[in-house]
């Protein structure tokens, strides 16, 4: 699916957008394209803040997305965001530990 970048609602994120990483990602997108679509629930961003910012930086008006149902379980959406960050190569050990603990807490609460 495709969504207009201006329609994506970006709420508070687990991980701040790093302008240097956005620039690097924009250059990568120029070279090889978007590898992985952003994930939205309705129009709210679930995962892909850096990808979205890179598209905006490039002046793109639309981006590929995977759309989750608007009424998706909030814990599931949070797990998607955390897992996306957790398995990012750019994630430092301290953040990886933080996200792993949050992930475990959410999963434990769901049992």
mmCIF file of N, CA and C in Angstrom:
data_model
loop_
_atom_site.group_PDB
_atom_site.id
_atom_site.type_symbol
_atom_site.label_atom_id
_atom_site.label_comp_id
_atom_site.label_asym_id
_atom_site.label_seq_id
_atom_site.Cartn_x
_atom_site.Cartn_y
_atom_site.Cartn_z
ATOM 1 N N UNK A 1 0.832 -1.174 0.000
ATOM 2 C CA UNK A 1 0.000 0.000 0.000
ATOM 3 C C UNK A 1 0.884 1.247 0.000
ATOM 4 N N UNK A 2 0.287 2.331 -0.364
ATOM 5 C CA UNK A 2 0.965 3.625 -0.407
ATOM 6 C C UNK A 2 0.184 4.611 0.475
ATOM 7 N N UNK A 3 0.911 5.482 1.171
ATOM 8 C CA UNK A 3 0.279 6.515 1.991
ATOM 9 C C UNK A 3 1.005 7.837 1.732
ATOM 10 N N UNK A 4 0.254 8.935 1.769
ATOM 11 C CA UNK A 4 0.865 10.255 1.659
ATOM 12 C C UNK A 4 1.657 10.521 2.934
ATOM 13 N N UNK A 5 2.894 10.995 2.798
ATOM 14 C CA UNK A 5 3.729 11.224 3.978
ATOM 15 C C UNK A 5 3.098 12.240 4.928
ATOM 16 N N UNK A 6 2.358 13.191 4.399
ATOM 17 C CA UNK A 6 1.726 14.200 5.245
ATOM 18 C C UNK A 6 0.517 13.665 6.015
ATOM 19 N N UNK A 7 0.027 12.493 5.647
ATOM 20 C CA UNK A 7 -1.107 11.885 6.341
ATOM 21 C C UNK A 7 -0.672 11.036 7.526
ATOM 22 N N UNK A 8 0.619 10.734 7.612
ATOM 23 C CA UNK A 8 1.112 9.873 8.685
ATOM 24 C C UNK A 8 1.226 10.688 9.975
ATOM 25 N N UNK A 9 0.594 10.181 11.017
ATOM 26 C CA UNK A 9 0.623 10.818 12.327
ATOM 27 C C UNK A 9 1.741 10.176 13.136
ATOM 28 N N UNK A 10 2.672 11.003 13.595
ATOM 29 C CA UNK A 10 3.814 10.497 14.359
ATOM 30 C C UNK A 10 3.644 10.931 15.816
ATOM 31 N N UNK A 11 3.332 9.965 16.667
ATOM 32 C CA UNK A 11 3.216 10.229 18.099
ATOM 33 C C UNK A 11 4.579 10.029 18.757
ATOM 34 N N UNK A 12 4.625 10.143 20.079
ATOM 35 C CA UNK A 12 5.869 9.951 20.817
ATOM 36 C C UNK A 12 6.453 8.579 20.479
ATOM 37 N N UNK A 13 7.751 8.573 20.201
ATOM 38 C CA UNK A 13 8.447 7.364 19.790
ATOM 39 C C UNK A 13 9.335 6.828 20.901
ATOM 40 N N UNK A 14 9.616 5.535 20.874
ATOM 41 C CA UNK A 14 10.568 4.926 21.798
ATOM 42 C C UNK A 14 11.974 5.432 21.521
ATOM 43 N N UNK A 15 12.249 5.722 20.278
ATOM 44 C CA UNK A 15 13.588 6.118 19.842
ATOM 45 C C UNK A 15 13.474 7.420 19.063
ATOM 46 N N UNK A 16 14.290 8.397 19.452
ATOM 47 C CA UNK A 16 14.275 9.670 18.740
ATOM 48 C C UNK A 16 14.862 9.507 17.347
ATOM 49 N N UNK A 17 14.401 10.325 16.441
ATOM 50 C CA UNK A 17 14.923 10.308 15.077
ATOM 51 C C UNK A 17 16.278 11.011 15.071
ATOM 52 N N UNK A 18 17.267 10.334 14.542
ATOM 53 C CA UNK A 18 18.629 10.850 14.456
ATOM 54 C C UNK A 18 18.830 11.472 13.071
ATOM 55 N N UNK A 19 19.017 12.804 12.996
ATOM 56 C CA UNK A 19 19.146 13.474 11.697
ATOM 57 C C UNK A 19 20.291 12.931 10.832
ATOM 58 N N UNK A 20 21.357 12.480 11.464
ATOM 59 C CA UNK A 20 22.476 11.916 10.700
ATOM 60 C C UNK A 20 22.052 10.603 10.051
ATOM 61 N N UNK A 21 21.353 9.767 10.812
ATOM 62 C CA UNK A 21 20.863 8.496 10.260
ATOM 63 C C UNK A 21 19.826 8.740 9.166
ATOM 64 N N UNK A 22 19.013 9.775 9.334
ATOM 65 C CA UNK A 22 18.017 10.118 8.305
ATOM 66 C C UNK A 22 18.725 10.469 6.998
ATOM 67 N N UNK A 23 19.771 11.281 7.091
ATOM 68 C CA UNK A 23 20.538 11.666 5.892
ATOM 69 C C UNK A 23 21.163 10.433 5.237
ATOM 70 N N UNK A 24 21.767 9.566 6.042
ATOM 71 C CA UNK A 24 22.373 8.339 5.510
ATOM 72 C C UNK A 24 21.320 7.461 4.850
ATOM 73 N N UNK A 25 20.173 7.353 5.484
ATOM 74 C CA UNK A 25 19.085 6.538 4.941
ATOM 75 C C UNK A 25 18.556 7.138 3.648
ATOM 76 N N UNK A 26 18.424 8.458 3.590
ATOM 77 C CA UNK A 26 17.966 9.124 2.362
ATOM 78 C C UNK A 26 18.921 8.834 1.215
ATOM 79 N N UNK A 27 20.222 8.852 1.492
ATOM 80 C CA UNK A 27 21.211 8.533 0.464
ATOM 81 C C UNK A 27 21.083 7.078 0.020
ATOM 82 N N UNK A 28 20.847 6.195 0.962
ATOM 83 C CA UNK A 28 20.652 4.785 0.631
ATOM 84 C C UNK A 28 19.398 4.602 -0.227
ATOM 85 N N UNK A 29 18.334 5.298 0.134
ATOM 86 C CA UNK A 29 17.089 5.214 -0.637
ATOM 87 C C UNK A 29 17.315 5.729 -2.056
ATOM 88 N N UNK A 30 18.110 6.795 -2.188
ATOM 89 C CA UNK A 30 18.452 7.301 -3.523
ATOM 90 C C UNK A 30 19.150 6.225 -4.350
ATOM 91 N N UNK A 31 19.986 5.434 -3.692
ATOM 92 C CA UNK A 31 20.786 4.427 -4.386
ATOM 93 C C UNK A 31 20.017 3.139 -4.669
ATOM 94 N N UNK A 32 19.357 2.606 -3.644
ATOM 95 C CA UNK A 32 18.743 1.279 -3.810
ATOM 96 C C UNK A 32 17.232 1.256 -3.603
ATOM 97 N N UNK A 33 16.656 2.366 -3.184
ATOM 98 C CA UNK A 33 15.214 2.402 -2.941
ATOM 99 C C UNK A 33 14.877 2.014 -1.516
ATOM 100 N N UNK A 34 13.608 2.019 -1.210
ATOM 101 C CA UNK A 34 13.118 1.676 0.126
ATOM 102 C C UNK A 34 13.060 0.156 0.243
ATOM 103 N N UNK A 35 13.790 -0.396 1.183
ATOM 104 C CA UNK A 35 13.843 -1.852 1.356
ATOM 105 C C UNK A 35 12.629 -2.363 2.117
ATOM 106 N N UNK A 36 12.228 -1.623 3.131
ATOM 107 C CA UNK A 36 11.163 -2.075 4.009
ATOM 108 C C UNK A 36 10.142 -0.952 4.197
ATOM 109 N N UNK A 37 8.861 -1.222 3.961
ATOM 110 C CA UNK A 37 7.853 -0.167 4.122
ATOM 111 C C UNK A 37 7.687 0.217 5.588
ATOM 112 N N UNK A 38 7.175 1.418 5.820
ATOM 113 C CA UNK A 38 6.821 1.804 7.182
ATOM 114 C C UNK A 38 5.578 1.008 7.580
ATOM 115 N N UNK A 39 5.279 1.000 8.871
ATOM 116 C CA UNK A 39 4.088 0.310 9.366
ATOM 117 C C UNK A 39 3.208 1.342 10.047
ATOM 118 N N UNK A 40 1.941 1.355 9.678
ATOM 119 C CA UNK A 40 0.972 2.268 10.271
ATOM 120 C C UNK A 40 -0.244 1.487 10.756
ATOM 121 N N UNK A 41 -0.916 2.031 11.772
ATOM 122 C CA UNK A 41 -2.211 1.516 12.209
ATOM 123 C C UNK A 41 -3.178 2.655 11.968
ATOM 124 N N UNK A 42 -4.055 2.472 11.004
ATOM 125 C CA UNK A 42 -4.827 3.605 10.515
ATOM 126 C C UNK A 42 -3.830 4.507 9.826
ATOM 127 N N UNK A 43 -3.662 5.715 10.317
ATOM 128 C CA UNK A 43 -2.633 6.625 9.792
ATOM 129 C C UNK A 43 -1.542 6.908 10.820
ATOM 130 N N UNK A 44 -1.567 6.215 11.948
ATOM 131 C CA UNK A 44 -0.595 6.445 13.012
ATOM 132 C C UNK A 44 0.627 5.556 12.780
ATOM 133 N N UNK A 45 1.806 6.177 12.811
ATOM 134 C CA UNK A 45 3.047 5.449 12.596
ATOM 135 C C UNK A 45 3.295 4.462 13.727
ATOM 136 N N UNK A 46 3.579 3.223 13.357
ATOM 137 C CA UNK A 46 3.933 2.180 14.316
ATOM 138 C C UNK A 46 5.444 1.961 14.265
ATOM 139 N N UNK A 47 5.993 1.862 13.061
ATOM 140 C CA UNK A 47 7.429 1.632 12.881
ATOM 141 C C UNK A 47 7.878 2.293 11.582
ATOM 142 N N UNK A 48 9.077 2.901 11.648
ATOM 143 C CA UNK A 48 9.639 3.483 10.440
ATOM 144 C C UNK A 48 9.820 4.986 10.476
ATOM 145 N N UNK A 49 10.031 5.560 11.662
ATOM 146 C CA UNK A 49 10.169 7.012 11.771
ATOM 147 C C UNK A 49 11.360 7.530 10.970
ATOM 148 N N UNK A 50 12.470 6.803 10.980
ATOM 149 C CA UNK A 50 13.645 7.234 10.212
ATOM 150 C C UNK A 50 13.370 7.151 8.704
ATOM 151 N N UNK A 51 12.697 6.090 8.298
ATOM 152 C CA UNK A 51 12.356 5.945 6.869
ATOM 153 C C UNK A 51 11.421 7.064 6.426
ATOM 154 N N UNK A 52 10.427 7.362 7.253
ATOM 155 C CA UNK A 52 9.485 8.436 6.936
ATOM 156 C C UNK A 52 10.211 9.778 6.844
ATOM 157 N N UNK A 53 11.074 10.049 7.811
ATOM 158 C CA UNK A 53 11.831 11.309 7.800
ATOM 159 C C UNK A 53 12.738 11.397 6.574
ATOM 160 N N UNK A 54 13.334 10.281 6.174
ATOM 161 C CA UNK A 54 14.190 10.272 4.983
ATOM 162 C C UNK A 54 13.374 10.563 3.730
ATOM 163 N N UNK A 55 12.180 10.015 3.654
ATOM 164 C CA UNK A 55 11.319 10.299 2.505
ATOM 165 C C UNK A 55 10.939 11.773 2.458
ATOM 166 N N UNK A 56 10.611 12.339 3.614
ATOM 167 C CA UNK A 56 10.278 13.762 3.673
ATOM 168 C C UNK A 56 11.483 14.607 3.274
ATOM 169 N N UNK A 57 12.668 14.238 3.745
ATOM 170 C CA UNK A 57 13.896 14.957 3.402
ATOM 171 C C UNK A 57 14.130 14.943 1.890
ATOM 172 N N UNK A 58 13.827 13.843 1.253
ATOM 173 C CA UNK A 58 14.011 13.698 -0.190
ATOM 174 C C UNK A 58 12.921 14.421 -0.982
ATOM 175 N N UNK A 59 11.877 14.884 -0.306
ATOM 176 C CA UNK A 59 10.794 15.573 -0.989
ATOM 177 C C UNK A 59 9.729 14.650 -1.547
ATOM 178 N N UNK A 60 9.782 13.377 -1.162
ATOM 179 C CA UNK A 60 8.762 12.434 -1.616
ATOM 180 C C UNK A 60 7.429 12.750 -0.950
ATOM 181 N N UNK A 61 6.363 12.584 -1.663
ATOM 182 C CA UNK A 61 5.042 12.851 -1.112
ATOM 183 C C UNK A 61 4.311 11.578 -0.698
ATOM 184 N N UNK A 62 4.811 10.416 -1.121
ATOM 185 C CA UNK A 62 4.175 9.141 -0.778
ATOM 186 C C UNK A 62 5.242 8.128 -0.390
ATOM 187 N N UNK A 63 4.842 7.169 0.457
ATOM 188 C CA UNK A 63 5.747 6.120 0.906
ATOM 189 C C UNK A 63 4.971 4.812 1.002
ATOM 190 N N UNK A 64 5.662 3.717 0.731
ATOM 191 C CA UNK A 64 5.058 2.397 0.877
ATOM 192 C C UNK A 64 4.830 2.107 2.357
ATOM 193 N N UNK A 65 3.716 1.447 2.638
ATOM 194 C CA UNK A 65 3.420 1.118 4.033
ATOM 195 C C UNK A 65 2.723 -0.227 4.129
ATOM 196 N N UNK A 66 2.878 -0.819 5.294
ATOM 197 C CA UNK A 66 2.076 -1.961 5.699
ATOM 198 C C UNK A 66 1.058 -1.388 6.666
ATOM 199 N N UNK A 67 -0.204 -1.622 6.388
ATOM 200 C CA UNK A 67 -1.268 -1.006 7.202
ATOM 201 C C UNK A 67 -1.877 -2.063 8.126
ATOM 202 N N UNK A 68 -1.783 -1.787 9.421
ATOM 203 C CA UNK A 68 -2.416 -2.621 10.440
ATOM 204 C C UNK A 68 -3.819 -2.053 10.675
ATOM 205 N N UNK A 69 -4.735 -2.880 11.176
ATOM 206 C CA UNK A 69 -6.056 -2.347 11.502
ATOM 207 C C UNK A 69 -5.951 -1.232 12.536
ATOM 208 N N UNK A 70 -6.780 -0.226 12.383
ATOM 209 C CA UNK A 70 -6.763 0.931 13.280
ATOM 210 C C UNK A 70 -7.025 0.526 14.728
ATOM 211 N N UNK A 71 -7.803 -0.536 14.915
ATOM 212 C CA UNK A 71 -8.147 -0.979 16.277
ATOM 213 C C UNK A 71 -7.239 -2.111 16.763
ATOM 214 N N UNK A 72 -6.026 -2.204 16.228
ATOM 215 C CA UNK A 72 -5.076 -3.234 16.652
ATOM 216 C C UNK A 72 -4.751 -3.085 18.135
ATOM 217 N N UNK A 73 -4.432 -4.206 18.745
ATOM 218 C CA UNK A 73 -4.034 -4.234 20.152
ATOM 219 C C UNK A 73 -2.845 -3.304 20.367
ATOM 220 N N UNK A 74 -2.965 -2.303 21.249
ATOM 221 C CA UNK A 74 -1.868 -1.359 21.487
ATOM 222 C C UNK A 74 -0.568 -2.036 21.922
ATOM 223 N N UNK A 75 -0.673 -3.116 22.699
ATOM 224 C CA UNK A 75 0.542 -3.835 23.112
ATOM 225 C C UNK A 75 1.232 -4.477 21.909
ATOM 226 N N UNK A 76 0.456 -5.015 20.992
ATOM 227 C CA UNK A 76 1.032 -5.598 19.778
ATOM 228 C C UNK A 76 1.738 -4.523 18.963
ATOM 229 N N UNK A 77 1.115 -3.361 18.830
ATOM 230 C CA UNK A 77 1.729 -2.263 18.082
ATOM 231 C C UNK A 77 3.028 -1.802 18.750
ATOM 232 N N UNK A 78 3.031 -1.741 20.088
ATOM 233 C CA UNK A 78 4.241 -1.354 20.814
ATOM 234 C C UNK A 78 5.332 -2.412 20.611
ATOM 235 N N UNK A 79 4.961 -3.688 20.601
ATOM 236 C CA UNK A 79 5.946 -4.753 20.351
ATOM 237 C C UNK A 79 6.551 -4.635 18.950
ATOM 238 N N UNK A 80 5.732 -4.264 17.980
ATOM 239 C CA UNK A 80 6.243 -4.072 16.621
ATOM 240 C C UNK A 80 7.273 -2.950 16.611
ATOM 241 N N UNK A 81 6.948 -1.831 17.265
ATOM 242 C CA UNK A 81 7.897 -0.717 17.319
ATOM 243 C C UNK A 81 9.181 -1.127 18.031
ATOM 244 N N UNK A 82 9.046 -1.798 19.167
ATOM 245 C CA UNK A 82 10.223 -2.208 19.930
ATOM 246 C C UNK A 82 11.062 -3.204 19.146
ATOM 247 N N UNK A 83 10.418 -4.207 18.558
ATOM 248 C CA UNK A 83 11.178 -5.209 17.801
ATOM 249 C C UNK A 83 11.898 -4.585 16.615
ATOM 250 N N UNK A 84 11.260 -3.636 15.959
ATOM 251 C CA UNK A 84 11.905 -2.962 14.839
ATOM 252 C C UNK A 84 13.177 -2.267 15.305
ATOM 253 N N UNK A 85 13.118 -1.615 16.458
ATOM 254 C CA UNK A 85 14.298 -0.955 17.017
ATOM 255 C C UNK A 85 15.296 -1.961 17.569
ATOM 256 N N UNK A 86 14.785 -2.980 18.230
ATOM 257 C CA UNK A 86 15.635 -3.964 18.881
ATOM 258 C C UNK A 86 16.548 -4.675 17.892
ATOM 259 N N UNK A 87 16.042 -4.945 16.721
ATOM 260 C CA UNK A 87 16.814 -5.702 15.746
ATOM 261 C C UNK A 87 17.528 -4.811 14.734
ATOM 262 N N UNK A 88 17.521 -3.507 14.996
ATOM 263 C CA UNK A 88 18.244 -2.566 14.149
ATOM 264 C C UNK A 88 19.733 -2.679 14.421
ATOM 265 N N UNK A 89 20.531 -2.744 13.368
ATOM 266 C CA UNK A 89 21.980 -2.837 13.515
ATOM 267 C C UNK A 89 22.548 -1.592 14.187
ATOM 268 N N UNK A 90 21.913 -0.448 14.013
ATOM 269 C CA UNK A 90 22.427 0.813 14.552
ATOM 270 C C UNK A 90 22.178 0.957 16.052
ATOM 271 N N UNK A 91 21.411 0.067 16.639
ATOM 272 C CA UNK A 91 21.043 0.181 18.042
ATOM 273 C C UNK A 91 22.230 -0.148 18.941
ATOM 274 N N UNK A 92 22.519 0.733 19.867
ATOM 275 C CA UNK A 92 23.619 0.538 20.804
ATOM 276 C C UNK A 92 23.198 -0.438 21.906
ATOM 277 N N UNK A 93 24.178 -1.065 22.556
ATOM 278 C CA UNK A 93 23.929 -2.100 23.557
ATOM 279 C C UNK A 93 23.000 -1.617 24.680
ATOM 280 N N UNK A 94 23.183 -0.382 25.161
ATOM 281 C CA UNK A 94 22.363 0.135 26.250
ATOM 282 C C UNK A 94 20.893 0.208 25.835
ATOM 283 N N UNK A 95 20.640 0.711 24.619
ATOM 284 C CA UNK A 95 19.260 0.796 24.123
ATOM 285 C C UNK A 95 18.702 -0.605 23.870
ATOM 286 N N UNK A 96 19.540 -1.511 23.355
ATOM 287 C CA UNK A 96 19.100 -2.888 23.099
ATOM 288 C C UNK A 96 18.613 -3.518 24.402
ATOM 289 N N UNK A 97 19.350 -3.296 25.497
ATOM 290 C CA UNK A 97 18.971 -3.828 26.804
ATOM 291 C C UNK A 97 17.647 -3.214 27.262
ATOM 292 N N UNK A 98 17.500 -1.895 27.080
ATOM 293 C CA UNK A 98 16.267 -1.199 27.467
ATOM 294 C C UNK A 98 15.074 -1.762 26.700
ATOM 295 N N UNK A 99 15.214 -1.900 25.387
ATOM 296 C CA UNK A 99 14.112 -2.398 24.573
ATOM 297 C C UNK A 99 13.807 -3.858 24.885
ATOM 298 N N UNK A 100 14.835 -4.647 25.147
ATOM 299 C CA UNK A 100 14.613 -6.054 25.496
ATOM 300 C C UNK A 100 13.792 -6.165 26.775
ATOM 301 N N UNK A 101 14.116 -5.331 27.769
ATOM 302 C CA UNK A 101 13.373 -5.346 29.033
ATOM 303 C C UNK A 101 11.924 -4.913 28.827
ATOM 304 N N UNK A 102 11.707 -3.855 28.040
ATOM 305 C CA UNK A 102 10.338 -3.403 27.758
ATOM 306 C C UNK A 102 9.552 -4.491 27.036
ATOM 307 N N UNK A 103 10.226 -5.124 26.075
ATOM 308 C CA UNK A 103 9.588 -6.187 25.306
ATOM 309 C C UNK A 103 9.167 -7.321 26.231
ATOM 310 N N UNK A 104 10.064 -7.725 27.133
ATOM 311 C CA UNK A 104 9.758 -8.787 28.078
ATOM 312 C C UNK A 104 8.593 -8.413 28.984
ATOM 313 N N UNK A 105 8.569 -7.158 29.448
ATOM 314 C CA UNK A 105 7.479 -6.687 30.299
ATOM 315 C C UNK A 105 6.130 -6.774 29.587
ATOM 316 N N UNK A 106 6.082 -6.331 28.356
ATOM 317 C CA UNK A 106 4.824 -6.353 27.593
ATOM 318 C C UNK A 106 4.392 -7.794 27.356
ATOM 319 N N UNK A 107 5.335 -8.648 26.955
ATOM 320 C CA UNK A 107 4.976 -10.044 26.706
ATOM 321 C C UNK A 107 4.508 -10.740 27.975
ATOM 322 N N UNK A 108 5.155 -10.448 29.105
ATOM 323 C CA UNK A 108 4.765 -11.058 30.374
ATOM 324 C C UNK A 108 3.357 -10.619 30.774
ATOM 325 N N UNK A 109 3.038 -9.372 30.532
ATOM 326 C CA UNK A 109 1.712 -8.850 30.892
ATOM 327 C C UNK A 109 0.605 -9.469 30.029
ATOM 328 N N UNK A 110 0.971 -9.933 28.861
ATOM 329 C CA UNK A 110 -0.019 -10.508 27.946
ATOM 330 C C UNK A 110 -0.303 -11.982 28.253
ATOM 331 N N UNK A 111 0.522 -12.638 29.067
ATOM 332 C CA UNK A 111 0.336 -14.068 29.365
ATOM 333 C C UNK A 111 -0.755 -14.309 30.361
#
